Every structure is written in C-alpha cells, then in structure tokens.
mmCIF file with all atom_site columns, C-alpha atoms in Angstrom:
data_model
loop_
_atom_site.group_PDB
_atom_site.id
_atom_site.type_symbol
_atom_site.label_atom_id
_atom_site.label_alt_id
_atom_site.label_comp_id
_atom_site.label_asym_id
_atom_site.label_entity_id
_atom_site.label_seq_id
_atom_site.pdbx_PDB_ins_code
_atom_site.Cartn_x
_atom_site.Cartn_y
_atom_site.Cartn_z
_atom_site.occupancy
_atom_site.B_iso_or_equiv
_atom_site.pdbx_formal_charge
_atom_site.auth_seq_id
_atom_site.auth_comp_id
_atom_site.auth_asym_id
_atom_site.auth_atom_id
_atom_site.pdbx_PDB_model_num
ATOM 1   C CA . UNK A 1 1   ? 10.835  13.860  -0.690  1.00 92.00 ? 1   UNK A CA 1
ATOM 2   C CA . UNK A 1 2   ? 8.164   10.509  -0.763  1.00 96.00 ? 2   UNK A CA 1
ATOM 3   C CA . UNK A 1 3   ? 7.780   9.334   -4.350  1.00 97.00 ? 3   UNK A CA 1
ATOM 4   C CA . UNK A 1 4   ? 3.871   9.059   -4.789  1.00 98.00 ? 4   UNK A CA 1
ATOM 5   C CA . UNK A 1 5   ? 2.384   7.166   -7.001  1.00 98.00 ? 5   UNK A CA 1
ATOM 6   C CA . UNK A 1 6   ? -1.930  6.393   -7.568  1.00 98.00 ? 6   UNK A CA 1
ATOM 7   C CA . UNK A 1 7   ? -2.253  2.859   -9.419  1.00 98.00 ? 7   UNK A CA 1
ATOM 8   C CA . UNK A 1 8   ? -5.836  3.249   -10.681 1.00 97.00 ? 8   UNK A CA 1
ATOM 9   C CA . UNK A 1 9   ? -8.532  1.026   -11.547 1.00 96.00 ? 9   UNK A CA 1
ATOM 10  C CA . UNK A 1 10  ? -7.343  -2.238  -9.671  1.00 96.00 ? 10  UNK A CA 1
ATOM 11  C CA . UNK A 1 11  ? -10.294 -4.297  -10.555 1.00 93.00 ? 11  UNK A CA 1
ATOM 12  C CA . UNK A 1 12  ? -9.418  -6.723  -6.726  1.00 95.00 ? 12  UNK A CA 1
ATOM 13  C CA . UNK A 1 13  ? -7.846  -4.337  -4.603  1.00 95.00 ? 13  UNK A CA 1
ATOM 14  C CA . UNK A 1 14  ? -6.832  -7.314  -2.265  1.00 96.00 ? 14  UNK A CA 1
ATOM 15  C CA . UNK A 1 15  ? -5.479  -9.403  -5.228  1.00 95.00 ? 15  UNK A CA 1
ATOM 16  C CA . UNK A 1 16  ? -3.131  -6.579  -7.283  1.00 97.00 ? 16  UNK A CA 1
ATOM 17  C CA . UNK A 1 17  ? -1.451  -5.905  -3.490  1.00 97.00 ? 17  UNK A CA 1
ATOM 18  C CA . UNK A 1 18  ? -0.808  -9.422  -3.042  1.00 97.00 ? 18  UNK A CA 1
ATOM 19  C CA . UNK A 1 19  ? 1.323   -9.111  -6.665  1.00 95.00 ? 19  UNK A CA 1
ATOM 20  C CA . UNK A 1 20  ? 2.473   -5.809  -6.005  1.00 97.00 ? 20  UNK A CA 1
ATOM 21  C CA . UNK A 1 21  ? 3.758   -6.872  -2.289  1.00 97.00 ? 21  UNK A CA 1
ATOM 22  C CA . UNK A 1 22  ? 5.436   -10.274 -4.379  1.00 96.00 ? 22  UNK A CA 1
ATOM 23  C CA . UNK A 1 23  ? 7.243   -7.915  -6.839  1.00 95.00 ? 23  UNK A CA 1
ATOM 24  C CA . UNK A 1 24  ? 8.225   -5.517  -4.106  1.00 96.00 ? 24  UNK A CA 1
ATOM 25  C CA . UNK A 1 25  ? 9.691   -8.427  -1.496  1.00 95.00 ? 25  UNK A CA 1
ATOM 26  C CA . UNK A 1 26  ? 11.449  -10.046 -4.628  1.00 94.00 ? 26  UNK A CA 1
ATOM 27  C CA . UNK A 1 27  ? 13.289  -7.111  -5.275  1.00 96.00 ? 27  UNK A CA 1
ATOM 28  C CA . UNK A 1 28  ? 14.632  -6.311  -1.406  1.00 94.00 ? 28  UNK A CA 1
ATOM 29  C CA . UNK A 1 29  ? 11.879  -3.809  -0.301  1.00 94.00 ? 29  UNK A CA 1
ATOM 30  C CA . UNK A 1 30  ? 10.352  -3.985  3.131   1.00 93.00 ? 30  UNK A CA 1
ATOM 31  C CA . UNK A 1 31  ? 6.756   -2.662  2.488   1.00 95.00 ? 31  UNK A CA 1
ATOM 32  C CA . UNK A 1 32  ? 3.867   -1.750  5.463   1.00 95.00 ? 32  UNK A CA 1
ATOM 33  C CA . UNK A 1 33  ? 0.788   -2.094  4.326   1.00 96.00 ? 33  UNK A CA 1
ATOM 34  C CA . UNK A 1 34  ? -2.182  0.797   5.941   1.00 96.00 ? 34  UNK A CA 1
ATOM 35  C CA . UNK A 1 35  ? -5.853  0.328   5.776   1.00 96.00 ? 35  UNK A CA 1
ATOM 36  C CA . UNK A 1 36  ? -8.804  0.149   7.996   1.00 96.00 ? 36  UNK A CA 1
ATOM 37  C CA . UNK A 1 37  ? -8.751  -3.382  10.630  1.00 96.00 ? 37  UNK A CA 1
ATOM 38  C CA . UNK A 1 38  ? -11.268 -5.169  8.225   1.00 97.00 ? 38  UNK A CA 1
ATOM 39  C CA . UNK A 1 39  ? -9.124  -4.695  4.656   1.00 96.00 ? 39  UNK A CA 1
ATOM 40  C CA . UNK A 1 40  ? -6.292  -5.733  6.486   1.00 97.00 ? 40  UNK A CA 1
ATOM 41  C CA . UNK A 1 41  ? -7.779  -9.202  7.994   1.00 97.00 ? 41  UNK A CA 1
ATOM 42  C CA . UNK A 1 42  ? -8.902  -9.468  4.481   1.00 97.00 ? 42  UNK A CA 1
ATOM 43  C CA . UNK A 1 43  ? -5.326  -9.431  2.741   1.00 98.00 ? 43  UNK A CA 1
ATOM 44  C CA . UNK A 1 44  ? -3.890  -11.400 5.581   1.00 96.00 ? 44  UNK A CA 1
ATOM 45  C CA . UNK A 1 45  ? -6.088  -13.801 4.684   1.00 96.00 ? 45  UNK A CA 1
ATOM 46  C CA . UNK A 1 46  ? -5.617  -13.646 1.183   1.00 96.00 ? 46  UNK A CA 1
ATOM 47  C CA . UNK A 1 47  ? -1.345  -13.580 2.007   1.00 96.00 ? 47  UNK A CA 1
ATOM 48  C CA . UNK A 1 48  ? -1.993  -16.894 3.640   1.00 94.00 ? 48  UNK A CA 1
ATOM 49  C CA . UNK A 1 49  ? -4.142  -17.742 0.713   1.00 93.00 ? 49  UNK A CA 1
ATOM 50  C CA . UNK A 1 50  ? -1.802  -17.785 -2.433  1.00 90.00 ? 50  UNK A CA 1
ATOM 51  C CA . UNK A 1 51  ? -0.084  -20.917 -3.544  1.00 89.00 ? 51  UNK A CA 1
ATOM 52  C CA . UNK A 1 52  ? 3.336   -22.049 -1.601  1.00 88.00 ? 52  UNK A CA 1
ATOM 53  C CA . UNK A 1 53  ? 5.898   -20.693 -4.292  1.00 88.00 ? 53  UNK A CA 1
ATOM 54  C CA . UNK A 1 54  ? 4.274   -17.096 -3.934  1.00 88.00 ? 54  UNK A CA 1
ATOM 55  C CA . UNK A 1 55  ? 4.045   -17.153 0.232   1.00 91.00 ? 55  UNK A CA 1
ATOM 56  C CA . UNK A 1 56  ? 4.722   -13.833 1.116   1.00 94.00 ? 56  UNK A CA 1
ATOM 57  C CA . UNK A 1 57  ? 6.118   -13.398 4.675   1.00 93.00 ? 57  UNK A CA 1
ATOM 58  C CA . UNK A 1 58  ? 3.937   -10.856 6.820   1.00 94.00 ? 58  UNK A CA 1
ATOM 59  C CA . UNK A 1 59  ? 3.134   -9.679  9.971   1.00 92.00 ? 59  UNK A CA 1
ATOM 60  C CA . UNK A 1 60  ? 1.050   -7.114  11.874  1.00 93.00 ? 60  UNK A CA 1
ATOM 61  C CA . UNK A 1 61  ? 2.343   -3.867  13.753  1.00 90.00 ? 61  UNK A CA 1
ATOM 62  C CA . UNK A 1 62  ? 1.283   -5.818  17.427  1.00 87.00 ? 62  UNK A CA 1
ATOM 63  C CA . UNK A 1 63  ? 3.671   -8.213  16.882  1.00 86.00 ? 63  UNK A CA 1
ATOM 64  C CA . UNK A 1 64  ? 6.899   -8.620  18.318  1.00 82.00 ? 64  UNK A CA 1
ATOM 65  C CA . UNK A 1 65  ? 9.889   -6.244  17.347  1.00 81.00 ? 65  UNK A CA 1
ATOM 66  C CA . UNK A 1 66  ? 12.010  -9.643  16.509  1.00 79.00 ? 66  UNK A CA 1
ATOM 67  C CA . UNK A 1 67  ? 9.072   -11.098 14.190  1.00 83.00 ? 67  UNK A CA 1
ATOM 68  C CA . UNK A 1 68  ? 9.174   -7.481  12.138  1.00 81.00 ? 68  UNK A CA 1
ATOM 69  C CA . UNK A 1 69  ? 12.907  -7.358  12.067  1.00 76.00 ? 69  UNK A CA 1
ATOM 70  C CA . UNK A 1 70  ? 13.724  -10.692 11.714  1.00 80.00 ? 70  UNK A CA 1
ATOM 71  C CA . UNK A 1 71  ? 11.151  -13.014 9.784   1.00 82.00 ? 71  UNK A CA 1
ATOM 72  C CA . UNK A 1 72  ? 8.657   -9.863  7.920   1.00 91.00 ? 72  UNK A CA 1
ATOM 73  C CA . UNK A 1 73  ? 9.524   -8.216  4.798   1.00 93.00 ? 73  UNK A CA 1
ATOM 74  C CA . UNK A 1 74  ? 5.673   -6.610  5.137   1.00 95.00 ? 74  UNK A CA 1
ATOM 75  C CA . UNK A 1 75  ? 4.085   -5.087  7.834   1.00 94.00 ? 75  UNK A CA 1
ATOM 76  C CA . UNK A 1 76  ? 0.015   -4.779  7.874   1.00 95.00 ? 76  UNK A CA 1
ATOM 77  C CA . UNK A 1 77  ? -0.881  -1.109  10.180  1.00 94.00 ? 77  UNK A CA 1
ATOM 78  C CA . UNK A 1 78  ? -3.762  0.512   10.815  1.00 93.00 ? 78  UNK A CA 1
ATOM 79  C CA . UNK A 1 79  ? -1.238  3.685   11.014  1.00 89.00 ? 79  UNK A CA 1
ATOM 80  C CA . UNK A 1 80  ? 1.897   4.408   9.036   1.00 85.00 ? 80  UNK A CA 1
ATOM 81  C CA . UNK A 1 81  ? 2.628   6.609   12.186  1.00 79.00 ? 81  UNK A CA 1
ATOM 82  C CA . UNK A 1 82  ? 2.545   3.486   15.037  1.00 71.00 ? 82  UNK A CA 1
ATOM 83  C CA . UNK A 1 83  ? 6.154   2.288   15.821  1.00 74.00 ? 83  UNK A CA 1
ATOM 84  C CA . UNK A 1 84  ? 7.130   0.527   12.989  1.00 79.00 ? 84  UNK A CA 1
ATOM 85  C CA . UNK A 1 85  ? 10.492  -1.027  11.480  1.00 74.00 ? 85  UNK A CA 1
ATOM 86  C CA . UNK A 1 86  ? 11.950  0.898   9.093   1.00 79.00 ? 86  UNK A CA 1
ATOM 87  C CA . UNK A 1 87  ? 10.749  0.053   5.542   1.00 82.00 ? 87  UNK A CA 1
ATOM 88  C CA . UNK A 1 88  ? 11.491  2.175   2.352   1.00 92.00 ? 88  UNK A CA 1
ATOM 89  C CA . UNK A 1 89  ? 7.855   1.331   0.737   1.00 96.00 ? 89  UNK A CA 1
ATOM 90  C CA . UNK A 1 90  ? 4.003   2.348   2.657   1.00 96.00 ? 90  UNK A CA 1
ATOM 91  C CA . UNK A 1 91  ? 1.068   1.059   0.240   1.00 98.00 ? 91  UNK A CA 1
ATOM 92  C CA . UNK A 1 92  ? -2.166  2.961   1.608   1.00 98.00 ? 92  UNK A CA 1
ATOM 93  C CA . UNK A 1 93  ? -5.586  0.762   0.716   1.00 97.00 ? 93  UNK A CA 1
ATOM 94  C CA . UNK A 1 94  ? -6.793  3.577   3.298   1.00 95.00 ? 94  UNK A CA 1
ATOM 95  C CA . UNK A 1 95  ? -9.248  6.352   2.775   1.00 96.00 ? 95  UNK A CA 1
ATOM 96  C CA . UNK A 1 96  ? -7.117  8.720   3.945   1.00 97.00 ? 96  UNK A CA 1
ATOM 97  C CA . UNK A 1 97  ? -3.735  10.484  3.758   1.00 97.00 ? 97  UNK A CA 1
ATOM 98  C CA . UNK A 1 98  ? -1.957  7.961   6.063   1.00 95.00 ? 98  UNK A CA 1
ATOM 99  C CA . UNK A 1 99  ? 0.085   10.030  8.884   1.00 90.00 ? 99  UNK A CA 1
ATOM 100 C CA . UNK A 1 100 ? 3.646   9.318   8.900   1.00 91.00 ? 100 UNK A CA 1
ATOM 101 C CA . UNK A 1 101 ? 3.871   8.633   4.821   1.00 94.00 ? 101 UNK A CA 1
ATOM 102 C CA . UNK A 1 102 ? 6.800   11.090  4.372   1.00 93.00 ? 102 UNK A CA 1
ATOM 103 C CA . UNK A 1 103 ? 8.945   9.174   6.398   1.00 91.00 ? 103 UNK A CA 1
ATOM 104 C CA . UNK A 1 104 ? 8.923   6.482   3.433   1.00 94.00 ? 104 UNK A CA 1
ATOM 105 C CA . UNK A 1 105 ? 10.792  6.615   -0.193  1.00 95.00 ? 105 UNK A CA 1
ATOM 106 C CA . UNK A 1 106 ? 7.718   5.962   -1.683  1.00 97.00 ? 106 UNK A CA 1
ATOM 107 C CA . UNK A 1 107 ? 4.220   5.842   -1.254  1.00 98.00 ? 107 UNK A CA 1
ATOM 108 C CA . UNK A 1 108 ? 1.753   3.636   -3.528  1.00 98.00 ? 108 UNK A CA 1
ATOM 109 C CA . UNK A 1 109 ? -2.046  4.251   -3.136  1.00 98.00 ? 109 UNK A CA 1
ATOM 110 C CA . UNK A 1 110 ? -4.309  1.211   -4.734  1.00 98.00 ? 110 UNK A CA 1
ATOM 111 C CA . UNK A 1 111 ? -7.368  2.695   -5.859  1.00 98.00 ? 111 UNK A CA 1
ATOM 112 C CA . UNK A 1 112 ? -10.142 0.095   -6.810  1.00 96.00 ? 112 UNK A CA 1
ATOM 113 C CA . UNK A 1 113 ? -12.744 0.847   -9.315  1.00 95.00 ? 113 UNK A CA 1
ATOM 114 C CA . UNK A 1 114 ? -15.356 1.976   -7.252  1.00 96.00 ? 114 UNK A CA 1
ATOM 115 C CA . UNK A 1 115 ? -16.928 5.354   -7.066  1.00 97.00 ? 115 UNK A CA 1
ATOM 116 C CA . UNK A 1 116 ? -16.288 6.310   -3.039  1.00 96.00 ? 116 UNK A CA 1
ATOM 117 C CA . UNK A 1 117 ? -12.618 4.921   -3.785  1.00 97.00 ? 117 UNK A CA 1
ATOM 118 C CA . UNK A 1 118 ? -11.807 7.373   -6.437  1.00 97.00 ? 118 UNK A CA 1
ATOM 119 C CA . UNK A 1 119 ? -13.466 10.567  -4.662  1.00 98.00 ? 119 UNK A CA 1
ATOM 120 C CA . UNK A 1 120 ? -11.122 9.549   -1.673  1.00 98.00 ? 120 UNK A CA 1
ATOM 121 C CA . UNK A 1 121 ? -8.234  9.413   -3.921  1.00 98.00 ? 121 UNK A CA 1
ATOM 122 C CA . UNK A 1 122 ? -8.896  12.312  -5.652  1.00 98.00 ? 122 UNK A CA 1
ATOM 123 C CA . UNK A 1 123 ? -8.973  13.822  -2.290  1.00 98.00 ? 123 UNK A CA 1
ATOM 124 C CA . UNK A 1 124 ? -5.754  12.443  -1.260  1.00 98.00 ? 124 UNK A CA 1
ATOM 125 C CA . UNK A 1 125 ? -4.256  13.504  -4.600  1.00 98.00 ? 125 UNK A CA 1
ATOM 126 C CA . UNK A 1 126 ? -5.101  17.135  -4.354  1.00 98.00 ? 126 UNK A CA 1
ATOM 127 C CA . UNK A 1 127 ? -3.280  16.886  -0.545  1.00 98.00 ? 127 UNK A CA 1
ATOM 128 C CA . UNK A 1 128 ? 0.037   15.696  -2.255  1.00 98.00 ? 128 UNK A CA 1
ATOM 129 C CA . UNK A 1 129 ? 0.084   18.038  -4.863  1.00 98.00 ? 129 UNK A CA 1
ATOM 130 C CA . UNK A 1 130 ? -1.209  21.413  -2.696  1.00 98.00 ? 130 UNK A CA 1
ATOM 131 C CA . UNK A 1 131 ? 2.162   19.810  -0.707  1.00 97.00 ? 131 UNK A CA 1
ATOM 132 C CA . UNK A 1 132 ? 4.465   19.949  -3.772  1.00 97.00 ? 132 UNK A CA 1
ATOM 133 C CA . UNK A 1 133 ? 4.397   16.457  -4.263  1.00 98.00 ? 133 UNK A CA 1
ATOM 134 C CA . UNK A 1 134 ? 5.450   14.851  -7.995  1.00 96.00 ? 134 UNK A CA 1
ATOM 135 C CA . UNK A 1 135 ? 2.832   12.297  -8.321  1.00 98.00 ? 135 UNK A CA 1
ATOM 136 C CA . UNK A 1 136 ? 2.071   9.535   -10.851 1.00 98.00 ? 136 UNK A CA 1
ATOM 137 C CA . UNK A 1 137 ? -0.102  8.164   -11.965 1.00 97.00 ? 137 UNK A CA 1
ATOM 138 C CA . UNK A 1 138 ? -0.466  4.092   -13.338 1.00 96.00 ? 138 UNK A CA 1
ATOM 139 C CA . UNK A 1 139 ? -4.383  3.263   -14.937 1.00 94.00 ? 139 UNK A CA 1
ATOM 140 C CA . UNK A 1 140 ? -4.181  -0.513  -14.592 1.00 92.00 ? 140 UNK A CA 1
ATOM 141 C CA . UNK A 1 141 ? -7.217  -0.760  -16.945 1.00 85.00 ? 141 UNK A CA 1
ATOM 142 C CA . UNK A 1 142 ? -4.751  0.370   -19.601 1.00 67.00 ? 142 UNK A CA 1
ATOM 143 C CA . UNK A 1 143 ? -1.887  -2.373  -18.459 1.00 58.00 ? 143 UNK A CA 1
ATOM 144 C CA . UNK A 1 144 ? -2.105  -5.448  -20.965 1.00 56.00 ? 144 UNK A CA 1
ATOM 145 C CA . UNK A 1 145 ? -2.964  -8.623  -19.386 1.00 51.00 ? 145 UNK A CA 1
#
C-alpha cells in the first residue's frame, strides 16, 4: 500500500520541492512531480534556476522514453496516470487526488500556506483515509530552520 504523507505549511511551495526533489535524487529515488501546466513551468523554471552544485536533472512526461530512462531522475506530469517510467516517489502540488498514485511507494502532497490549498488537502486527506490509508503528517512551520 502507497505511503502518504501531507508536509504542511510550506511557506514557497516551488522552493521546499526543489529541496525535497535534491534530498530525494541524492538518495537514489526517481520522483514525478503532478500539478496543473502553469505550477509545473513554474518549478521547471525554478529547477533550471538553482545554483550549479544543486542542478537537479528533470524532464517532462512529452519527452522522449530515452531522456526519462536515461538522463531524468524527475519527471514533471500533469497526470500520475500518463505513461510514465517507473519511479518509487509521486509528489502532488495538485488540487486533486492524482489518478494513478497507488502505483507509487509513496506519495508526498506539498501543501502551501494558503487557505484554498489546505481545504483541497483536507479534501484529499479524508479520500486516503475513507481508503484505509496510514497517513502522516509533517507541519513545516514547526521544522527548525
């Protein structure tokens, strides 16, 4: 069964992914990212925006099978359902439950700080748990800096 696990509170949605995508790379993971076409132009851009040492190598699901395979550790989807490589990690910056999640080890929804983000992700909470799922739960507001 998908490990699921809400980190709450991320104050830059866009900037905690970019760490959490470093820390998940660094330790072997392959990772595909799901969110609506603008979010995900907006963390490609901000993939292609931190410093040299932290490059993270990324594609998008329209690109070629040997560029996922081959040269991506991260995958950026509008669906978790489209054909996809296989990868043992989905993050979901979507509003929804992403379709095809239970096909992953884990699961990791970002939830920012806003109001509409939270009601979303309470909504997408009470869908894992009516399913059974053992969630948890990680308030970044109380993680020291």
């Amino acid at each position: 069964m998908t490990e699921i696990a809400f980190h709450f509170n991320a104050p830059d949605k866009l900037a905690y992914v970019c760490r959490l995508l470093r820390k998940a790379v660094g330790s072997g993971a392959r990772v595909v990212v799901t969110a609506a076409p603008p979010l995900l132009d907006g963390l490609d851009s901000a993939l292609w925006s931190i410093t040299p040492q932290d490059f993270i190598a990324h594609c998008r699901a329209a690109d070629s099978d040997a560029v996922m395979l081959r040269a991506s550790p991260v995958v950026l989807a509008e669906s978790a359902d489209a054909q996809l490589p296989e990868a043992g990690v989905l993050v979901n910056l979507g509003a929804g439950v992403p379709e095809g999640f239970s096909r992953f080890g884990r699961l990791i929804e970002v939830v920012g700080r806003g109001e509409a983000d939270r009601q979303q992700a309470r909504q997408r909470w009470r869908h894992y748990a009516e399913r059974g799922y053992h969630i948890v739960r990680h308030d970044l507001v109380l993680k020291p800096a």
